[in-house]
Amino acid sequence: MLQTKKKKMIATKGYAALDAGSPLLPFSFERRTPGPRDVQLEILFCGVCHSDLHQVRNEWGRGIFPMVPGHEIVGRVARAGEQVKKFSIGDVGAVGCLVDSCRECDNCKQGLEQYCENGAVGTYNSYERDGKTPTYGGYSKTIIVHEDFVLKVPSNLALEGVAPLLCAGITTYSPLRHWHIGKGHKVGVLGLGGLGHMAVKFASAFGAEVTMLSTSPSKEADSKRLGASKFVLTTDTANLKPLRNYFDFIIDTVSAPHDYSPYLRMLNTNGVHICVGAPPEPSQFRTMALIANRRSIAGSNIGGLPETQEMLDFCSSYHIVSDVEVIDIKDINAAFERMLNGDVRYRFVIDMATL
Ligand SMILES: [Zn+2]
Ligand SMILES: [Zn+2]
């Protein structure tokens, strides 16, 4: 009997949490050999998302360890399978939160892979479609991804600032597009962090009047620089009164537990409170605050592949990138601590040349 020849794997290295709550440490592992439609990226930059921290600490449960986090990836194509059409060696490509999906369900067919009915494959802390091969993320030298899940990166943008667009960017871009938010709309952005600063940039680029709602007075100057025309300190309740029935939309980027009711009352008739931050506990609101002006609470999760490409192209036209602090990978654990304290403006990005 012929023995099946095992495909040669590609050795690489990264930083991993070996188990829940462990600090990230250097870690050697293997990637698959590129298939005919796979692209091999040598990773240049990887953004540090809040969800990386939650997942390496297993705060959402069901963590797969060892875990190499990272889903805001920009890299250079080092190798492409023989049937790859979109990329040539030397091109810059990007990978976000997804590396595969079923491609057959209604959502996938509409380019809404993030809502795949059969479960999209996360870039890390997930299993490939075979249900058993763990995925490892972008805190690493090399990643191999099917070309359909690799985005083209416009050549006029600073690559370290592009990396966070792959999660923080698309997470805020997608709901703004879905609800056709733009000129003539008043938009409140709740929370100025990785997500919030992108929400301000996009909403103002789309022509909306943007108000930053923040608990931190130190964020006022930044929010105006990013494109907000107003800043409201929400810790002083006297500031909230004039905002009653004011907004058409609120983009809520806060992932700590909070009561939605005061913000719902800031929405005008038919206003929508859009959640993109995910508090770990069930959230509270007064139903009457919804009923009173036919308001809604909605949510939105990242974006599909076509929309993510559209966002990158939009960013190219409007020269939008994320505001970043570039770090060495050896400083990742310290960066996690600083991120927990809100001490980053507004995204850490790992320079993978330091690995
Ligand atoms: Zn993320
Ligand atoms: Zn699907």
mmCIF file of C-alpha atoms and ligand atoms in Angstrom:
data_model
loop_
_atom_site.group_PDB
_atom_site.id
_atom_site.type_symbol
_atom_site.label_atom_id
_atom_site.label_comp_id
_atom_site.label_asym_id
_atom_site.label_seq_id
_atom_site.Cartn_x
_atom_site.Cartn_y
_atom_site.Cartn_z
ATOM 1 C CA MET A 1 0.000 0.000 0.000
ATOM 2 C CA LEU A 2 1.222 3.453 -0.821
ATOM 3 C CA GLN A 3 1.927 5.609 2.133
ATOM 4 C CA THR A 4 0.344 9.068 1.958
ATOM 5 C CA LYS A 5 3.113 11.578 1.753
ATOM 6 C CA LYS A 6 2.747 14.163 4.491
ATOM 7 C CA LYS A 7 2.970 17.706 3.176
ATOM 8 C CA LYS A 8 5.956 19.614 4.413
ATOM 9 C CA MET A 9 5.020 22.188 7.007
ATOM 10 C CA ILE A 10 6.569 25.636 7.270
ATOM 11 C CA ALA A 11 8.375 26.392 10.510
ATOM 12 C CA THR A 12 7.711 29.823 11.977
ATOM 13 C CA LYS A 13 7.775 31.611 15.282
ATOM 14 C CA GLY A 14 5.601 33.973 17.213
ATOM 15 C CA TYR A 15 4.495 34.912 20.697
ATOM 16 C CA ALA A 16 1.929 32.734 22.447
ATOM 17 C CA ALA A 17 0.101 32.322 25.723
ATOM 18 C CA LEU A 18 0.779 28.693 26.618
ATOM 19 C CA ASP A 19 -2.293 28.595 28.836
ATOM 20 C CA ALA A 20 -5.027 30.919 30.057
ATOM 21 C CA GLY A 21 -3.612 33.919 31.856
ATOM 22 C CA SER A 22 0.048 33.202 31.118
ATOM 23 C CA PRO A 23 2.137 36.056 29.781
ATOM 24 C CA LEU A 24 2.995 35.860 26.098
ATOM 25 C CA LEU A 25 6.304 34.152 25.401
ATOM 26 C CA PRO A 26 8.315 33.256 22.290
ATOM 27 C CA PHE A 27 6.803 30.207 20.633
ATOM 28 C CA SER A 28 7.833 28.060 17.658
ATOM 29 C CA PHE A 29 5.173 26.376 15.547
ATOM 30 C CA GLU A 30 4.317 25.325 11.995
ATOM 31 C CA ARG A 31 2.078 26.660 9.268
ATOM 32 C CA ARG A 32 0.721 24.600 6.396
ATOM 33 C CA THR A 33 2.478 24.621 3.030
ATOM 34 C CA PRO A 34 0.604 27.044 0.763
ATOM 35 C CA GLY A 35 -2.092 25.273 -1.261
ATOM 36 C CA PRO A 36 -2.837 26.304 -4.868
ATOM 37 C CA ARG A 37 -4.887 29.328 -3.769
ATOM 38 C CA ASP A 38 -3.016 30.187 -0.574
ATOM 39 C CA VAL A 39 -0.911 33.261 0.017
ATOM 40 C CA GLN A 40 2.071 33.252 2.365
ATOM 41 C CA LEU A 41 2.536 36.605 4.076
ATOM 42 C CA GLU A 42 5.680 37.654 5.888
ATOM 43 C CA ILE A 43 4.048 39.752 8.578
ATOM 44 C CA LEU A 44 5.273 43.339 8.859
ATOM 45 C CA PHE A 45 2.860 44.741 11.451
ATOM 46 C CA CYS A 46 0.138 43.382 13.697
ATOM 47 C CA GLY A 47 -2.260 45.525 15.711
ATOM 48 C CA VAL A 48 -3.048 44.766 19.333
ATOM 49 C CA CYS A 49 -6.808 44.473 19.784
ATOM 50 C CA HIS A 50 -8.636 44.450 23.118
ATOM 51 C CA SER A 51 -10.032 41.061 22.199
ATOM 52 C CA ASP A 52 -6.470 39.673 22.073
ATOM 53 C CA LEU A 53 -6.158 40.392 25.770
ATOM 54 C CA HIS A 54 -9.594 38.964 26.612
ATOM 55 C CA GLN A 55 -8.854 35.797 24.707
ATOM 56 C CA VAL A 56 -5.335 35.071 25.992
ATOM 57 C CA ARG A 57 -6.799 35.456 29.484
ATOM 58 C CA ASN A 58 -9.657 33.168 28.445
ATOM 59 C CA GLU A 59 -12.225 35.693 29.648
ATOM 60 C CA TRP A 60 -14.678 34.570 26.972
ATOM 61 C CA GLY A 61 -14.093 30.845 27.718
ATOM 62 C CA ARG A 62 -13.339 28.032 25.270
ATOM 63 C CA GLY A 63 -9.826 29.326 24.620
ATOM 64 C CA ILE A 64 -7.545 27.127 22.511
ATOM 65 C CA PHE A 65 -4.001 27.026 23.935
ATOM 66 C CA PRO A 66 -1.216 27.581 23.097
ATOM 67 C CA MET A 67 -2.739 30.761 21.609
ATOM 68 C CA VAL A 68 -0.957 33.082 19.188
ATOM 69 C CA PRO A 69 -3.196 36.165 19.093
ATOM 70 C CA GLY A 70 -3.431 38.904 16.492
ATOM 71 C CA HIS A 71 -6.005 39.686 13.801
ATOM 72 C CA GLU A 72 -4.893 43.053 12.464
ATOM 73 C CA ILE A 73 -2.240 41.806 10.087
ATOM 74 C CA VAL A 74 -0.304 43.509 7.312
ATOM 75 C CA GLY A 75 2.392 41.598 5.472
ATOM 76 C CA ARG A 76 4.313 41.140 2.282
ATOM 77 C CA VAL A 77 3.539 38.252 -0.029
ATOM 78 C CA ALA A 78 6.492 35.862 0.086
ATOM 79 C CA ARG A 79 4.874 33.029 -1.796
ATOM 80 C CA ALA A 80 1.654 32.427 -3.683
ATOM 81 C CA GLY A 81 0.046 29.166 -4.784
ATOM 82 C CA GLU A 82 -0.027 28.455 -8.540
ATOM 83 C CA GLN A 83 -3.722 29.414 -8.868
ATOM 84 C CA VAL A 84 -3.515 32.647 -6.889
ATOM 85 C CA LYS A 85 -4.788 35.525 -9.045
ATOM 86 C CA LYS A 86 -5.037 38.495 -6.716
ATOM 87 C CA PHE A 87 -1.439 38.661 -5.503
ATOM 88 C CA SER A 88 2.127 38.482 -6.760
ATOM 89 C CA ILE A 89 5.256 38.047 -4.710
ATOM 90 C CA GLY A 90 6.221 41.350 -3.088
ATOM 91 C CA ASP A 91 2.643 42.704 -2.915
ATOM 92 C CA VAL A 92 1.313 43.943 0.412
ATOM 93 C CA GLY A 93 -1.678 42.049 1.756
ATOM 94 C CA ALA A 94 -3.730 42.199 4.920
ATOM 95 C CA VAL A 95 -5.684 39.734 7.018
ATOM 96 C CA GLY A 96 -8.356 40.662 9.522
ATOM 97 C CA CYS A 97 -10.444 38.637 11.948
ATOM 98 C CA LEU A 98 -11.406 35.848 9.531
ATOM 99 C CA VAL A 99 -9.353 33.343 7.540
ATOM 100 C CA ASP A 100 -12.166 31.177 6.156
ATOM 101 C CA SER A 101 -15.906 30.530 6.162
ATOM 102 C CA CYS A 102 -18.273 27.992 4.573
ATOM 103 C CA ARG A 103 -18.679 30.187 1.433
ATOM 104 C CA GLU A 104 -22.042 28.483 0.734
ATOM 105 C CA CYS A 105 -24.594 29.894 3.162
ATOM 106 C CA ASP A 106 -26.755 32.913 2.318
ATOM 107 C CA ASN A 107 -24.594 35.234 4.407
ATOM 108 C CA CYS A 108 -21.339 34.072 2.819
ATOM 109 C CA LYS A 109 -22.844 34.442 -0.662
ATOM 110 C CA GLN A 110 -23.712 38.044 0.175
ATOM 111 C CA GLY A 111 -20.180 38.772 1.371
ATOM 112 C CA LEU A 112 -21.241 38.740 5.001
ATOM 113 C CA GLU A 113 -18.730 36.068 5.967
ATOM 114 C CA GLN A 114 -18.610 37.415 9.522
ATOM 115 C CA TYR A 115 -22.157 36.114 9.966
ATOM 116 C CA CYS A 116 -21.484 32.711 8.309
ATOM 117 C CA GLU A 117 -24.282 30.374 9.334
ATOM 118 C CA ASN A 118 -21.845 27.488 9.611
ATOM 119 C CA GLY A 119 -19.312 29.408 11.640
ATOM 120 C CA ALA A 120 -16.581 31.550 10.104
ATOM 121 C CA VAL A 121 -12.997 30.571 10.936
ATOM 122 C CA GLY A 122 -11.336 33.116 13.214
ATOM 123 C CA THR A 123 -7.752 34.129 12.494
ATOM 124 C CA TYR A 124 -6.746 32.712 15.876
ATOM 125 C CA ASN A 125 -8.373 30.891 18.781
ATOM 126 C CA SER A 126 -10.482 29.025 16.254
ATOM 127 C CA TYR A 127 -10.371 25.791 14.249
ATOM 128 C CA GLU A 128 -9.959 25.483 10.520
ATOM 129 C CA ARG A 129 -12.921 24.078 8.574
ATOM 130 C CA ASP A 130 -11.652 20.582 9.409
ATOM 131 C CA GLY A 131 -12.766 21.263 12.964
ATOM 132 C CA LYS A 132 -9.460 20.203 14.511
ATOM 133 C CA THR A 133 -6.547 22.307 13.234
ATOM 134 C CA PRO A 134 -6.134 25.356 15.468
ATOM 135 C CA THR A 135 -5.570 28.725 13.831
ATOM 136 C CA TYR A 136 -2.721 30.935 15.000
ATOM 137 C CA GLY A 137 -2.800 34.700 14.596
ATOM 138 C CA GLY A 138 -0.576 37.550 13.609
ATOM 139 C CA TYR A 139 1.832 37.888 16.528
ATOM 140 C CA SER A 140 4.108 35.829 14.316
ATOM 141 C CA LYS A 141 6.509 35.962 11.374
ATOM 142 C CA THR A 142 4.469 34.140 8.763
ATOM 143 C CA ILE A 143 0.833 33.371 8.042
ATOM 144 C CA ILE A 144 -0.746 31.341 5.251
ATOM 145 C CA VAL A 145 -4.263 32.267 4.184
ATOM 146 C CA HIS A 146 -6.541 31.503 1.223
ATOM 147 C CA GLU A 147 -6.386 34.487 -1.152
ATOM 148 C CA ASP A 148 -10.133 35.126 -0.798
ATOM 149 C CA PHE A 149 -9.471 36.131 2.811
ATOM 150 C CA VAL A 150 -6.472 38.344 2.076
ATOM 151 C CA LEU A 151 -7.161 42.018 1.382
ATOM 152 C CA LYS A 152 -5.238 44.225 -1.005
ATOM 153 C CA VAL A 153 -3.503 47.120 0.729
ATOM 154 C CA PRO A 154 -3.428 50.466 -1.103
ATOM 155 C CA SER A 155 0.129 51.672 -1.644
ATOM 156 C CA ASN A 156 -0.308 55.225 -0.332
ATOM 157 C CA LEU A 157 -0.940 54.418 3.335
ATOM 158 C CA ALA A 158 1.546 53.954 6.210
ATOM 159 C CA LEU A 159 1.426 50.227 6.857
ATOM 160 C CA GLU A 160 1.652 50.417 10.666
ATOM 161 C CA GLY A 161 -1.458 52.609 10.602
ATOM 162 C CA VAL A 162 -3.232 50.210 8.239
ATOM 163 C CA ALA A 163 -2.991 47.184 10.556
ATOM 164 C CA PRO A 164 -5.714 48.325 13.016
ATOM 165 C CA LEU A 165 -8.077 49.049 10.134
ATOM 166 C CA LEU A 166 -8.500 45.286 9.815
ATOM 167 C CA CYS A 167 -10.474 45.071 13.066
ATOM 168 C CA ALA A 168 -10.988 48.454 14.734
ATOM 169 C CA GLY A 169 -11.489 50.088 11.348
ATOM 170 C CA ILE A 170 -13.970 47.708 9.777
ATOM 171 C CA THR A 171 -15.879 47.272 13.057
ATOM 172 C CA THR A 172 -16.819 50.946 12.965
ATOM 173 C CA TYR A 173 -16.958 51.403 9.176
ATOM 174 C CA SER A 174 -19.472 48.605 8.637
ATOM 175 C CA PRO A 175 -22.335 49.940 10.809
ATOM 176 C CA LEU A 176 -21.833 53.475 9.486
ATOM 177 C CA ARG A 177 -22.293 52.117 5.967
ATOM 178 C CA HIS A 178 -25.135 49.769 6.869
ATOM 179 C CA TRP A 179 -27.209 52.586 8.361
ATOM 180 C CA HIS A 180 -26.169 54.997 5.563
ATOM 181 C CA ILE A 181 -24.801 57.454 8.090
ATOM 182 C CA GLY A 182 -23.511 60.674 6.601
ATOM 183 C CA LYS A 183 -24.367 64.257 5.761
ATOM 184 C CA GLY A 184 -27.241 65.656 7.782
ATOM 185 C CA HIS A 185 -26.887 63.085 10.583
ATOM 186 C CA LYS A 186 -25.885 63.824 14.138
ATOM 187 C CA VAL A 187 -23.732 61.004 15.492
ATOM 188 C CA GLY A 188 -22.587 60.450 19.052
ATOM 189 C CA VAL A 189 -19.515 58.291 19.583
ATOM 190 C CA LEU A 190 -19.336 56.727 22.998
ATOM 191 C CA GLY A 191 -15.788 56.014 24.185
ATOM 192 C CA LEU A 192 -12.535 57.181 22.626
ATOM 193 C CA GLY A 193 -10.271 54.151 22.296
ATOM 194 C CA GLY A 194 -9.174 51.931 19.416
ATOM 195 C CA LEU A 195 -12.730 51.623 18.064
ATOM 196 C CA GLY A 196 -13.912 55.091 19.054
ATOM 197 C CA HIS A 197 -11.134 56.972 17.329
ATOM 198 C CA MET A 198 -11.864 55.142 14.075
ATOM 199 C CA ALA A 199 -15.618 55.788 14.472
ATOM 200 C CA VAL A 200 -14.893 59.531 14.758
ATOM 201 C CA LYS A 201 -12.637 59.504 11.702
ATOM 202 C CA PHE A 202 -15.087 57.588 9.516
ATOM 203 C CA ALA A 203 -18.286 59.320 10.640
ATOM 204 C CA SER A 204 -16.773 62.739 10.037
ATOM 205 C CA ALA A 205 -15.322 61.619 6.684
ATOM 206 C CA PHE A 206 -18.859 60.539 5.724
ATOM 207 C CA GLY A 207 -20.048 64.079 6.459
ATOM 208 C CA ALA A 208 -21.910 63.507 9.746
ATOM 209 C CA GLU A 209 -21.741 65.931 12.662
ATOM 210 C CA VAL A 210 -19.821 63.989 15.298
ATOM 211 C CA THR A 211 -19.987 64.470 19.060
ATOM 212 C CA MET A 212 -17.570 62.607 21.312
ATOM 213 C CA LEU A 213 -19.191 61.331 24.511
ATOM 214 C CA SER A 214 -16.403 60.611 26.978
ATOM 215 C CA THR A 215 -15.726 60.267 30.690
ATOM 216 C CA SER A 216 -12.215 61.656 30.303
ATOM 217 C CA PRO A 217 -11.629 65.442 29.892
ATOM 218 C CA SER A 218 -8.141 64.707 28.578
ATOM 219 C CA LYS A 219 -9.688 63.319 25.378
ATOM 220 C CA GLU A 220 -11.272 66.584 24.256
ATOM 221 C CA ALA A 221 -8.383 67.952 22.198
ATOM 222 C CA ASP A 222 -7.791 64.591 20.526
ATOM 223 C CA SER A 223 -11.421 64.028 19.640
ATOM 224 C CA LYS A 224 -11.547 67.407 17.873
ATOM 225 C CA ARG A 225 -8.302 66.663 16.062
ATOM 226 C CA LEU A 226 -9.768 63.340 14.903
ATOM 227 C CA GLY A 227 -12.817 65.083 13.424
ATOM 228 C CA ALA A 228 -15.422 65.509 16.183
ATOM 229 C CA SER A 229 -17.067 68.920 16.199
ATOM 230 C CA LYS A 230 -18.290 68.620 19.795
ATOM 231 C CA PHE A 231 -17.057 67.014 23.001
ATOM 232 C CA VAL A 232 -19.327 66.215 25.948
ATOM 233 C CA LEU A 233 -18.032 65.094 29.318
ATOM 234 C CA THR A 234 -20.618 62.517 30.356
ATOM 235 C CA THR A 235 -19.587 62.341 34.019
ATOM 236 C CA ASP A 236 -21.372 65.674 34.588
ATOM 237 C CA THR A 237 -25.113 64.961 34.208
ATOM 238 C CA ALA A 238 -25.816 68.645 33.600
ATOM 239 C CA ASN A 239 -24.026 68.209 30.258
ATOM 240 C CA LEU A 240 -26.469 65.507 29.170
ATOM 241 C CA LYS A 241 -29.701 67.531 29.348
ATOM 242 C CA PRO A 242 -29.134 69.547 26.156
ATOM 243 C CA LEU A 243 -28.503 66.255 24.339
ATOM 244 C CA ARG A 244 -32.015 64.904 24.915
ATOM 245 C CA ASN A 245 -33.444 63.674 21.563
ATOM 246 C CA TYR A 246 -30.340 65.059 19.862
ATOM 247 C CA PHE A 247 -28.645 62.246 17.962
ATOM 248 C CA ASP A 248 -29.743 60.182 14.982
ATOM 249 C CA PHE A 249 -27.205 57.496 15.871
ATOM 250 C CA ILE A 250 -24.900 56.609 18.718
ATOM 251 C CA ILE A 251 -21.923 54.344 18.075
ATOM 252 C CA ASP A 252 -21.234 52.677 21.416
ATOM 253 C CA THR A 253 -17.660 51.358 21.566
ATOM 254 C CA VAL A 254 -17.568 50.781 25.327
ATOM 255 C CA SER A 255 -16.828 47.215 26.377
ATOM 256 C CA ALA A 256 -17.234 47.803 30.135
ATOM 257 C CA PRO A 257 -20.696 47.264 31.644
ATOM 258 C CA HIS A 258 -22.842 50.433 31.469
ATOM 259 C CA ASP A 259 -26.486 51.461 31.555
ATOM 260 C CA TYR A 260 -27.752 52.294 28.062
ATOM 261 C CA SER A 261 -30.754 54.345 29.221
ATOM 262 C CA PRO A 262 -29.104 57.784 29.496
ATOM 263 C CA TYR A 263 -27.753 57.383 25.970
ATOM 264 C CA LEU A 264 -31.040 56.111 24.553
ATOM 265 C CA ARG A 265 -32.685 59.311 25.744
ATOM 266 C CA MET A 266 -30.169 61.274 23.683
ATOM 267 C CA LEU A 267 -31.567 59.680 20.516
ATOM 268 C CA ASN A 268 -34.131 61.449 18.407
ATOM 269 C CA THR A 269 -37.238 59.678 17.050
ATOM 270 C CA ASN A 270 -36.209 56.476 15.207
ATOM 271 C CA GLY A 271 -32.669 56.905 16.535
ATOM 272 C CA VAL A 272 -30.412 53.850 16.713
ATOM 273 C CA HIS A 273 -27.944 52.978 19.449
ATOM 274 C CA ILE A 274 -25.369 50.760 17.722
ATOM 275 C CA CYS A 275 -23.245 48.533 19.948
ATOM 276 C CA VAL A 276 -19.799 47.548 18.708
ATOM 277 C CA GLY A 277 -18.189 47.156 22.135
ATOM 278 C CA ALA A 278 -19.198 43.968 23.920
ATOM 279 C CA PRO A 279 -19.477 44.139 27.717
ATOM 280 C CA PRO A 280 -19.045 40.679 29.250
ATOM 281 C CA GLU A 281 -22.202 41.000 31.379
ATOM 282 C CA PRO A 282 -25.814 41.392 30.183
ATOM 283 C CA SER A 283 -26.568 45.058 29.563
ATOM 284 C CA GLN A 284 -29.266 47.228 31.148
ATOM 285 C CA PHE A 285 -31.688 49.691 29.652
ATOM 286 C CA ARG A 286 -35.154 51.046 30.381
ATOM 287 C CA THR A 287 -37.607 49.689 27.827
ATOM 288 C CA MET A 288 -39.557 52.947 28.101
ATOM 289 C CA ALA A 289 -36.497 54.773 26.753
ATOM 290 C CA LEU A 290 -36.909 52.716 23.567
ATOM 291 C CA ILE A 291 -40.679 52.946 23.333
ATOM 292 C CA ALA A 292 -40.800 56.687 23.913
ATOM 293 C CA ASN A 293 -39.370 57.679 20.532
ATOM 294 C CA ARG A 294 -39.393 54.404 18.588
ATOM 295 C CA ARG A 295 -35.684 54.059 19.279
ATOM 296 C CA SER A 296 -33.679 50.876 18.681
ATOM 297 C CA ILE A 297 -30.627 49.165 20.083
ATOM 298 C CA ALA A 298 -28.609 47.319 17.460
ATOM 299 C CA GLY A 299 -25.261 45.588 17.140
ATOM 300 C CA SER A 300 -22.706 45.030 14.422
ATOM 301 C CA ASN A 301 -19.776 42.652 14.113
ATOM 302 C CA ILE A 302 -16.638 43.480 12.052
ATOM 303 C CA GLY A 303 -17.365 43.288 8.300
ATOM 304 C CA GLY A 304 -17.293 40.837 5.417
ATOM 305 C CA LEU A 305 -14.466 40.581 2.923
ATOM 306 C CA PRO A 306 -15.940 42.826 0.174
ATOM 307 C CA GLU A 307 -16.755 45.571 2.664
ATOM 308 C CA THR A 308 -13.344 45.323 4.314
ATOM 309 C CA GLN A 309 -11.722 45.860 0.906
ATOM 310 C CA GLU A 310 -14.096 48.768 0.272
ATOM 311 C CA MET A 311 -13.013 50.283 3.601
ATOM 312 C CA LEU A 312 -9.312 49.994 2.764
ATOM 313 C CA ASP A 313 -9.939 51.663 -0.595
ATOM 314 C CA PHE A 314 -11.955 54.396 1.113
ATOM 315 C CA CYS A 315 -9.081 54.928 3.554
ATOM 316 C CA SER A 316 -6.723 55.241 0.614
ATOM 317 C CA SER A 317 -8.882 57.941 -1.025
ATOM 318 C CA TYR A 318 -9.366 59.890 2.205
ATOM 319 C CA HIS A 319 -5.900 59.207 3.666
ATOM 320 C CA ILE A 320 -7.308 57.596 6.779
ATOM 321 C CA VAL A 321 -5.180 55.369 8.995
ATOM 322 C CA SER A 322 -5.295 54.478 12.647
ATOM 323 C CA ASP A 323 -3.323 56.510 15.214
ATOM 324 C CA VAL A 324 -0.774 54.038 16.505
ATOM 325 C CA GLU A 325 2.100 53.501 18.891
ATOM 326 C CA VAL A 326 4.537 51.004 17.397
ATOM 327 C CA ILE A 327 6.071 48.563 19.889
ATOM 328 C CA ASP A 328 8.651 45.786 19.975
ATOM 329 C CA ILE A 329 7.156 42.358 20.431
ATOM 330 C CA LYS A 330 9.140 41.820 23.642
ATOM 331 C CA ASP A 331 7.058 44.637 25.172
ATOM 332 C CA ILE A 332 3.705 43.032 24.407
ATOM 333 C CA ASN A 333 2.867 42.061 27.986
ATOM 334 C CA ALA A 334 3.541 45.597 29.206
ATOM 335 C CA ALA A 335 1.442 46.911 26.308
ATOM 336 C CA PHE A 336 -1.480 44.719 27.435
ATOM 337 C CA GLU A 337 -1.290 46.301 30.886
ATOM 338 C CA ARG A 338 -1.179 49.798 29.435
ATOM 339 C CA MET A 339 -4.123 48.965 27.172
ATOM 340 C CA LEU A 340 -6.120 47.809 30.201
ATOM 341 C CA ASN A 341 -5.493 51.217 31.760
ATOM 342 C CA GLY A 342 -6.535 53.034 28.591
ATOM 343 C CA ASP A 343 -2.964 54.253 28.204
ATOM 344 C CA VAL A 344 -2.635 54.109 24.420
ATOM 345 C CA ARG A 345 -3.478 56.607 21.689
ATOM 346 C CA TYR A 346 -5.085 54.727 20.110
ATOM 347 C CA ARG A 347 -3.725 51.356 19.085
ATOM 348 C CA PHE A 348 -0.527 49.452 19.784
ATOM 349 C CA VAL A 349 0.966 47.906 16.697
ATOM 350 C CA ILE A 350 3.764 45.358 16.857
ATOM 351 C CA ASP A 351 6.677 45.854 14.493
ATOM 352 C CA MET A 352 7.236 42.243 13.521
ATOM 353 C CA ALA A 353 10.834 42.946 12.476
ATOM 354 C CA THR A 354 11.511 42.894 16.239
ATOM 355 C CA LEU A 355 10.522 39.220 16.503
HETATM 356 ZN ZN ZN B 1 -10.119 42.867 17.137
HETATM 357 ZN ZN ZN B 2 -21.197 30.608 5.449
#
